[in-house]
CSV table of C-alpha atoms in Angstrom, one decimal:
chain,number,residue,atom,x,y,z
A,11,MET,CA,-39.4,54.4,70.2
A,12,ALA,CA,-38.5,51.3,68.2
A,13,VAL,CA,-35.2,49.4,68.3
A,14,ALA,CA,-34.1,46.7,65.8
A,15,GLY,CA,-30.5,45.7,66.5
A,16,ASN,CA,-28.5,42.6,66.6
A,17,THR,CA,-28.8,40.3,69.6
A,18,THR,CA,-25.8,41.7,71.4
A,19,MET,CA,-26.8,45.3,70.9
A,20,GLU,CA,-30.3,44.6,72.3
A,21,HIS,CA,-28.8,42.9,75.4
A,22,LEU,CA,-26.6,45.8,76.0
A,23,LEU,CA,-29.5,48.3,75.6
A,24,MET,CA,-31.5,46.3,78.2
A,25,GLY,CA,-28.5,46.1,80.6
A,26,ILE,CA,-28.4,42.4,80.3
A,27,ASN,CA,-25.2,40.4,80.4
A,28,ALA,CA,-24.3,39.4,76.8
A,29,ASP,CA,-21.5,36.9,77.6
A,30,PRO,CA,-23.7,33.8,77.2
A,31,LEU,CA,-24.3,34.7,73.6
A,32,ARG,CA,-20.8,33.5,72.7
A,33,MET,CA,-20.9,30.3,74.7
A,34,GLU,CA,-22.6,27.0,73.9
A,35,PRO,CA,-25.5,26.5,73.5
A,36,TYR,CA,-25.5,30.1,72.2
A,37,ILE,CA,-28.9,31.0,73.7
A,38,PRO,CA,-29.9,34.7,74.3
A,39,ALA,CA,-30.9,35.7,77.8
A,40,PHE,CA,-34.1,37.1,76.3
A,41,PHE,CA,-36.0,36.9,73.0
A,42,LYS,CA,-38.7,39.5,73.5
A,43,THR,CA,-39.7,42.3,75.9
A,44,ASN,CA,-43.0,43.2,77.5
A,45,SER,CA,-44.2,46.6,78.6
A,46,LEU,CA,-40.8,48.3,78.4
A,47,TYR,CA,-40.6,52.1,79.0
A,48,ALA,CA,-37.9,54.7,78.5
A,49,SER,CA,-37.5,55.1,82.3
A,50,ASP,CA,-36.7,51.4,82.6
A,51,ILE,CA,-33.5,51.6,80.6
A,52,GLY,CA,-32.5,55.3,81.0
A,53,ILE,CA,-33.4,56.5,77.6
A,54,ALA,CA,-33.5,60.4,77.6
A,55,ILE,CA,-37.0,60.8,76.2
A,56,HIS,CA,-40.4,61.0,78.0
A,57,PRO,CA,-40.1,58.5,80.8
A,58,ASP,CA,-43.5,56.9,79.9
A,59,ALA,CA,-42.6,56.4,76.3
A,60,HIS,CA,-43.1,52.8,75.1
A,61,ILE,CA,-39.9,51.1,73.9
A,62,ILE,CA,-40.5,48.5,71.2
A,63,VAL,CA,-37.6,46.1,70.8
A,64,ALA,CA,-37.7,43.7,67.8
A,65,PRO,CA,-37.5,40.1,69.0
A,66,ASN,CA,-34.4,38.0,68.8
A,67,ILE,CA,-34.1,34.6,67.2
A,68,GLY,CA,-30.7,33.3,68.4
A,69,SER,CA,-27.3,34.5,69.4
A,70,TYR,CA,-26.4,35.8,66.0
A,71,VAL,CA,-29.8,36.5,64.5
A,72,GLY,CA,-31.4,39.4,66.3
A,73,GLY,CA,-34.1,42.0,66.1
A,74,ASP,CA,-32.5,43.6,63.0
A,75,ILE,CA,-33.4,40.5,61.1
A,76,THR,CA,-36.9,39.9,62.4
A,77,ALA,CA,-37.6,43.6,61.5
A,78,GLY,CA,-36.0,43.0,58.1
A,79,THR,CA,-38.0,39.9,57.6
A,80,LEU,CA,-41.2,41.8,58.3
A,81,VAL,CA,-40.7,44.3,55.5
A,82,SER,CA,-39.3,41.8,53.1
A,83,MET,CA,-42.8,40.1,53.2
A,84,ILE,CA,-41.3,36.6,52.6
A,85,TRP,CA,-43.5,35.4,55.4
A,86,ASN,CA,-46.6,36.2,53.3
A,87,ARG,CA,-45.6,34.6,50.0
A,88,PRO,CA,-46.0,31.0,48.7
A,89,GLU,CA,-42.7,31.3,46.7
A,90,MET,CA,-39.4,30.2,48.3
A,91,SER,CA,-37.5,33.3,49.1
A,92,LEU,CA,-34.1,34.1,50.6
A,93,LEU,CA,-33.4,37.3,52.6
A,94,ILE,CA,-29.7,38.2,52.9
A,95,ASP,CA,-28.6,41.0,55.2
A,96,LEU,CA,-25.0,42.0,54.6
A,97,GLY,CA,-23.1,43.4,57.6
A,98,THR,CA,-20.5,42.3,60.0
A,99,ASN,CA,-22.6,39.2,60.5
A,100,GLY,CA,-24.2,37.9,57.3
A,101,GLU,CA,-27.7,36.9,58.3
A,102,LEU,CA,-30.0,34.8,56.2
A,103,VAL,CA,-33.7,33.9,56.3
A,104,PHE,CA,-35.1,31.3,53.9
A,105,GLY,CA,-38.7,30.1,53.5
A,106,ASN,CA,-42.2,31.2,52.6
A,107,SER,CA,-45.6,31.5,54.2
A,108,ASP,CA,-45.4,27.9,55.5
A,109,PHE,CA,-42.0,28.0,57.3
A,110,LEU,CA,-38.9,30.2,57.9
A,111,MET,CA,-35.4,29.2,58.8
A,112,SER,CA,-32.6,31.7,59.8
A,113,CYS,CA,-28.8,31.5,60.3
A,114,ALA,CA,-25.9,33.8,60.6
A,115,CYS,CA,-22.2,33.7,59.5
A,116,SER,CA,-19.3,35.8,60.5
A,117,ALA,CA,-18.6,37.8,57.4
A,118,GLY,CA,-16.4,40.5,59.1
A,119,PRO,CA,-16.7,44.2,58.4
A,120,ALA,CA,-15.6,44.0,54.7
A,121,PHE,CA,-19.1,44.6,53.3
A,122,GLU,CA,-19.1,48.0,55.2
A,123,GLY,CA,-15.6,48.9,54.1
A,124,GLY,CA,-13.8,47.5,57.1
A,125,ASP,CA,-10.6,45.5,56.8
A,126,ILE,CA,-10.1,47.2,53.4
A,127,SER,CA,-7.1,49.5,53.0
A,128,CYS,CA,-9.2,52.3,51.3
A,129,GLY,CA,-12.5,51.0,52.5
A,130,MET,CA,-15.2,53.3,53.9
A,131,ARG,CA,-18.9,53.4,54.6
A,132,ALA,CA,-21.3,54.4,51.8
A,133,THR,CA,-20.9,58.2,52.3
A,134,ASP,CA,-19.7,61.1,50.1
A,135,GLY,CA,-16.5,60.3,48.4
A,136,ALA,CA,-17.0,56.5,48.3
A,137,ILE,CA,-16.7,54.7,45.0
A,138,GLU,CA,-19.9,52.7,44.9
A,139,ALA,CA,-19.8,51.3,41.3
A,140,CYS,CA,-17.0,50.5,38.9
A,141,SER,CA,-16.2,48.9,35.5
A,142,ILE,CA,-12.8,48.2,34.0
A,143,ASN,CA,-11.8,48.2,30.4
A,144,GLN,CA,-10.4,44.7,29.6
A,145,GLU,CA,-7.8,45.9,27.2
A,146,THR,CA,-6.5,49.1,28.8
A,147,MET,CA,-7.3,48.1,32.4
A,148,GLU,CA,-8.6,51.7,33.0
A,149,PRO,CA,-11.4,52.1,35.5
A,150,THR,CA,-14.7,54.0,35.2
A,151,TYR,CA,-16.4,54.6,38.5
A,152,GLN,CA,-19.3,56.3,40.2
A,153,VAL,CA,-18.7,58.3,43.4
A,154,ILE,CA,-21.3,59.1,46.1
A,155,GLY,CA,-21.9,62.8,46.5
A,156,GLU,CA,-22.5,65.9,44.3
A,157,GLU,CA,-21.4,66.0,40.7
A,158,GLY,CA,-17.6,66.4,40.6
A,159,GLN,CA,-17.0,64.7,43.9
A,160,LYS,CA,-13.6,63.1,43.9
A,161,PRO,CA,-13.1,59.6,45.3
A,162,ILE,CA,-11.5,59.2,48.8
A,163,GLY,CA,-12.3,55.5,49.3
A,164,ILE,CA,-14.5,52.6,48.3
A,165,CYS,CA,-17.6,51.2,49.9
A,166,GLY,CA,-19.1,47.7,49.9
A,167,SER,CA,-20.9,47.8,46.6
A,168,GLY,CA,-17.9,49.3,44.9
A,169,ILE,CA,-15.6,46.6,46.3
A,170,ILE,CA,-17.9,43.9,44.8
A,171,ASP,CA,-17.7,45.7,41.4
A,172,VAL,CA,-13.9,46.1,41.4
A,173,ILE,CA,-13.1,42.5,42.4
A,174,ALA,CA,-15.6,41.2,39.8
A,175,GLU,CA,-14.2,43.4,37.1
A,176,LEU,CA,-10.6,42.5,38.0
A,177,PHE,CA,-11.5,38.8,37.7
A,178,ARG,CA,-13.6,39.3,34.5
A,179,CYS,CA,-10.7,41.1,32.8
A,180,GLY,CA,-8.2,38.4,33.8
A,181,ILE,CA,-6.2,40.8,36.0
A,182,ILE,CA,-6.5,38.6,39.0
A,183,ASN,CA,-6.8,34.8,39.2
A,184,PRO,CA,-9.3,32.7,41.2
A,185,LYS,CA,-7.1,33.2,44.3
A,186,GLY,CA,-7.3,36.9,44.0
A,187,LYS,CA,-3.6,37.3,42.9
A,188,PHE,CA,-2.6,39.8,40.2
A,189,ILE,CA,-1.5,38.1,37.0
A,190,ARG,CA,-1.3,41.0,34.6
A,191,GLU,CA,0.9,44.1,34.5
A,192,GLY,CA,0.0,47.7,33.7
A,193,ARG,CA,0.3,51.3,34.9
A,194,ARG,CA,-2.4,50.8,37.6
A,195,ILE,CA,-1.0,47.6,38.9
A,196,ARG,CA,1.8,47.8,41.5
A,197,HIS,CA,3.8,45.4,43.7
A,198,ASP,CA,5.4,46.3,47.0
A,199,LYS,CA,8.8,45.1,48.2
A,200,TYR,CA,7.2,41.9,49.4
A,201,GLY,CA,5.6,41.2,46.0
A,202,MET,CA,2.1,42.1,47.2
A,203,GLY,CA,0.0,43.4,44.3
A,204,SER,CA,-2.5,46.2,44.2
A,205,TYR,CA,-4.7,48.0,41.7
A,206,VAL,CA,-5.0,51.8,41.7
A,207,LEU,CA,-8.5,53.1,41.1
A,208,ALA,CA,-7.5,56.7,41.5
A,209,PHE,CA,-4.0,58.1,41.7
A,210,GLU,CA,-3.5,60.8,44.4
A,211,GLU,CA,-3.9,63.6,41.8
A,212,GLU,CA,-7.2,62.1,40.7
A,213,ALA,CA,-8.5,61.5,44.2
A,214,GLY,CA,-9.9,63.8,46.9
A,215,SER,CA,-7.4,62.5,49.4
A,216,VAL,CA,-3.7,62.6,50.1
A,217,ARG,CA,-3.1,59.1,48.9
A,218,ASP,CA,-4.0,56.8,46.0
A,219,VAL,CA,-7.3,55.0,46.2
A,220,GLU,CA,-6.4,51.3,45.6
A,221,ILE,CA,-7.4,47.8,46.4
A,222,THR,CA,-4.7,45.3,47.4
A,223,GLU,CA,-4.3,41.5,47.4
A,224,VAL,CA,-4.9,41.6,51.2
A,225,ASP,CA,-8.1,43.5,50.7
A,226,ILE,CA,-9.2,41.0,48.0
A,227,ASP,CA,-8.4,38.1,50.3
A,228,ASN,CA,-10.4,39.6,53.1
A,229,PHE,CA,-13.4,40.1,50.8
A,230,ILE,CA,-13.1,36.6,49.4
A,231,ARG,CA,-13.4,35.2,52.9
A,232,ALA,CA,-16.4,37.5,53.6
A,233,LYS,CA,-18.2,36.5,50.4
A,234,GLY,CA,-17.3,32.8,51.0
A,235,ALA,CA,-19.0,33.0,54.4
A,236,ILE,CA,-22.2,34.2,52.8
A,237,PHE,CA,-22.2,31.6,50.0
A,238,SER,CA,-21.3,28.7,52.3
A,239,ALA,CA,-24.1,29.7,54.7
A,240,ILE,CA,-26.6,29.7,51.9
A,241,ARG,CA,-25.5,26.2,50.8
A,242,THR,CA,-25.4,24.8,54.3
A,243,MET,CA,-28.9,26.1,55.2
A,244,LEU,CA,-30.5,24.8,52.0
A,245,SER,CA,-28.7,21.5,52.4
A,246,SER,CA,-30.2,21.1,55.9
A,247,LEU,CA,-33.6,21.4,54.3
A,248,ASP,CA,-32.7,18.9,51.5
A,249,MET,CA,-33.0,21.8,49.0
A,250,ASP,CA,-30.6,23.5,46.6
A,251,VAL,CA,-30.2,27.0,45.0
A,252,SER,CA,-32.4,26.1,42.0
A,253,MET,CA,-35.4,26.1,44.4
A,254,ILE,CA,-34.9,29.8,45.3
A,255,ASP,CA,-37.6,31.8,43.6
A,256,ASP,CA,-36.6,35.3,44.9
A,257,VAL,CA,-33.6,36.7,46.8
A,258,TYR,CA,-34.0,39.9,48.8
A,259,VAL,CA,-30.6,41.6,49.6
A,260,ALA,CA,-30.5,44.1,52.5
A,261,GLY,CA,-27.7,46.3,54.0
A,262,GLY,CA,-26.4,49.8,53.8
A,263,ILE,CA,-23.4,49.2,51.6
A,264,GLY,CA,-24.2,51.6,48.8
A,265,SER,CA,-27.1,52.6,46.5
A,266,GLY,CA,-27.4,49.1,45.4
A,267,ILE,CA,-25.5,45.9,44.5
A,268,ASN,CA,-24.7,44.9,41.0
A,269,MET,CA,-26.1,41.4,41.3
A,270,LYS,CA,-24.3,40.1,38.3
A,271,HIS,CA,-21.0,41.1,39.8
A,272,ALA,CA,-22.0,39.5,43.2
A,273,VAL,CA,-22.6,36.2,41.2
A,274,THR,CA,-19.4,36.6,39.3
A,275,ILE,CA,-17.3,36.6,42.6
A,276,GLY,CA,-19.3,33.7,44.0
A,277,MET,CA,-21.1,35.6,46.7
A,278,PHE,CA,-24.6,34.8,45.5
A,279,PRO,CA,-25.8,31.7,43.7
A,280,ASP,CA,-25.9,31.6,39.9
A,281,ILE,CA,-29.7,31.9,39.4
A,282,PRO,CA,-31.5,34.3,37.0
A,283,LEU,CA,-30.7,37.9,37.8
A,284,GLU,CA,-34.3,38.9,37.8
A,285,ARG,CA,-34.8,36.9,41.0
A,286,PHE,CA,-32.6,39.3,42.9
A,287,HIS,CA,-34.1,42.4,44.6
A,288,TYR,CA,-32.1,45.0,46.6
A,289,ILE,CA,-34.2,46.4,49.5
A,290,GLY,CA,-31.8,48.7,51.3
A,291,ASN,CA,-31.7,49.1,55.1
A,292,SER,CA,-34.5,46.6,55.9
A,293,SER,CA,-33.9,46.7,59.6
A,294,LEU,CA,-34.5,50.5,59.7
A,295,SER,CA,-37.6,50.1,57.6
A,296,GLY,CA,-38.9,47.3,59.9
A,297,ALA,CA,-38.3,49.4,63.0
A,298,TYR,CA,-40.2,52.3,61.5
A,299,ALA,CA,-43.1,50.0,60.6
A,300,MET,CA,-43.2,48.6,64.1
A,301,LEU,CA,-43.2,52.2,65.5
A,302,ILE,CA,-46.1,53.4,63.5
A,303,SER,CA,-48.2,50.3,63.4
A,304,THR,CA,-49.4,48.1,66.2
A,305,GLN,CA,-50.3,45.5,63.6
A,306,ALA,CA,-46.8,45.5,62.2
A,307,GLU,CA,-45.4,45.1,65.8
A,308,LYS,CA,-47.6,42.1,66.4
A,309,LYS,CA,-46.7,40.5,63.1
A,310,THR,CA,-43.0,40.8,63.9
A,311,TYR,CA,-43.5,38.8,67.0
A,312,GLU,CA,-45.5,36.2,65.1
A,313,VAL,CA,-42.8,36.0,62.4
A,314,ALA,CA,-40.2,35.5,65.2
A,315,ARG,CA,-42.2,32.7,66.9
A,316,ASN,CA,-42.5,30.8,63.6
A,317,MET,CA,-38.8,31.1,62.6
A,318,THR,CA,-36.3,28.2,63.2
A,319,TYR,CA,-32.7,29.1,64.0
A,320,LEU,CA,-29.8,27.0,62.5
A,321,GLU,CA,-26.5,27.4,64.4
A,322,LEU,CA,-23.9,27.0,61.6
A,323,SER,CA,-21.1,26.2,64.0
A,324,THR,CA,-22.8,23.0,64.9
A,325,VAL,CA,-23.1,21.8,61.3
A,326,PRO,CA,-20.0,19.6,60.5
A,327,THR,CA,-20.1,20.4,56.7
A,328,TYR,CA,-20.1,24.2,57.1
A,329,MET,CA,-16.4,24.6,57.3
A,330,ASP,CA,-15.8,22.5,54.2
A,331,GLU,CA,-18.4,24.6,52.4
A,332,PHE,CA,-16.6,27.7,53.5
A,333,VAL,CA,-13.1,26.6,52.4
A,334,ALA,CA,-14.5,25.6,49.0
A,335,ALA,CA,-16.1,29.1,48.6
A,336,CYS,CA,-12.9,31.0,49.3
A,337,PHE,CA,-12.0,31.2,45.6
A,338,LEU,CA,-13.4,33.2,42.7
A,339,PRO,CA,-16.0,32.2,42.2
A,340,HIS,CA,-15.7,28.8,43.9
A,341,THR,CA,-13.6,25.6,43.7
A,342,ASP,CA,-16.5,24.0,41.9
A,343,THR,CA,-17.0,26.2,38.9
A,344,THR,CA,-19.8,24.1,37.6
A,345,MET,CA,-22.0,25.9,40.1
A,346,PHE,CA,-21.6,29.1,38.0
A,347,PRO,CA,-22.4,28.1,34.4
A,348,SER,CA,-23.4,31.6,33.4
A,349,LEU,CA,-19.9,32.9,33.9
A,350,GLY,CA,-18.4,31.2,30.9
A,351,GLN,CA,-14.7,31.5,30.2
A,352,ASN,CA,-13.6,33.2,33.4
A,353,THR,CA,-14.3,30.0,35.3
């Protein structure tokens, strides 16, 4: 059995107190395990079954990321590559065959549909892709499931698309506030705006499927955490985004991310789109590789040993970077030259 989870999950699996993970100096109680068997931790499989646990790097960079780094192969390439794993914590690994640096930011559950009024995981009924007509403001969307499946909510990849399209069409401003009127745009008694993707009669639920200004604000903070983490980590190495040769994006937030839209909202840096690659659930792929290959297991431990961990909370400039990134796409629009008139 192979396990690749975040640091807290792996501590709980092992029955180890996880409290120190949230206290300075943020050091895990263990980084790797040796000769662990199912009987040691009460897993209901053969008692002599070997349990492989992907090694941890720091309090917020765990075995899910070391396993993901394994399958991304960035450790085996001369090019400068960035791995981004989108989840409740946004975890990043940057480097090449010579060095690797990792860090994590608190992105919240927005990428997985949490903290979003009609948010959901990437399952049947979730809107996973969307475009909006700039003149009519009418949406066209793709729903996960069999043909004819009606929408009941929206998952992470769909949220990225909707916010990017609302911004591109001039329906929301850089702060995520609605500035146009139309039949799909509503305001509640407090003046809070929302955009209806599917009215109740169009949806497969008992309510409209919509995205609100509160949802957009939550997502802007999540994407801001990712972008500011990228900037802070690169700055710590005296590097900038122009030096990134490839970006590997992981996470189970839909069938894939529209990278152009992710750049439009300022979640990813404005570099050529062909440098972006979506690799899906890299943690699961890494755990499977460790399970079936002793060589892959050994390589994961080697990757972990060679990886440096940057604790963002100790970097004085990180909060300034985060605040600046909490706009569409950013307070400094010169970082996004390809976006043109929207910025």
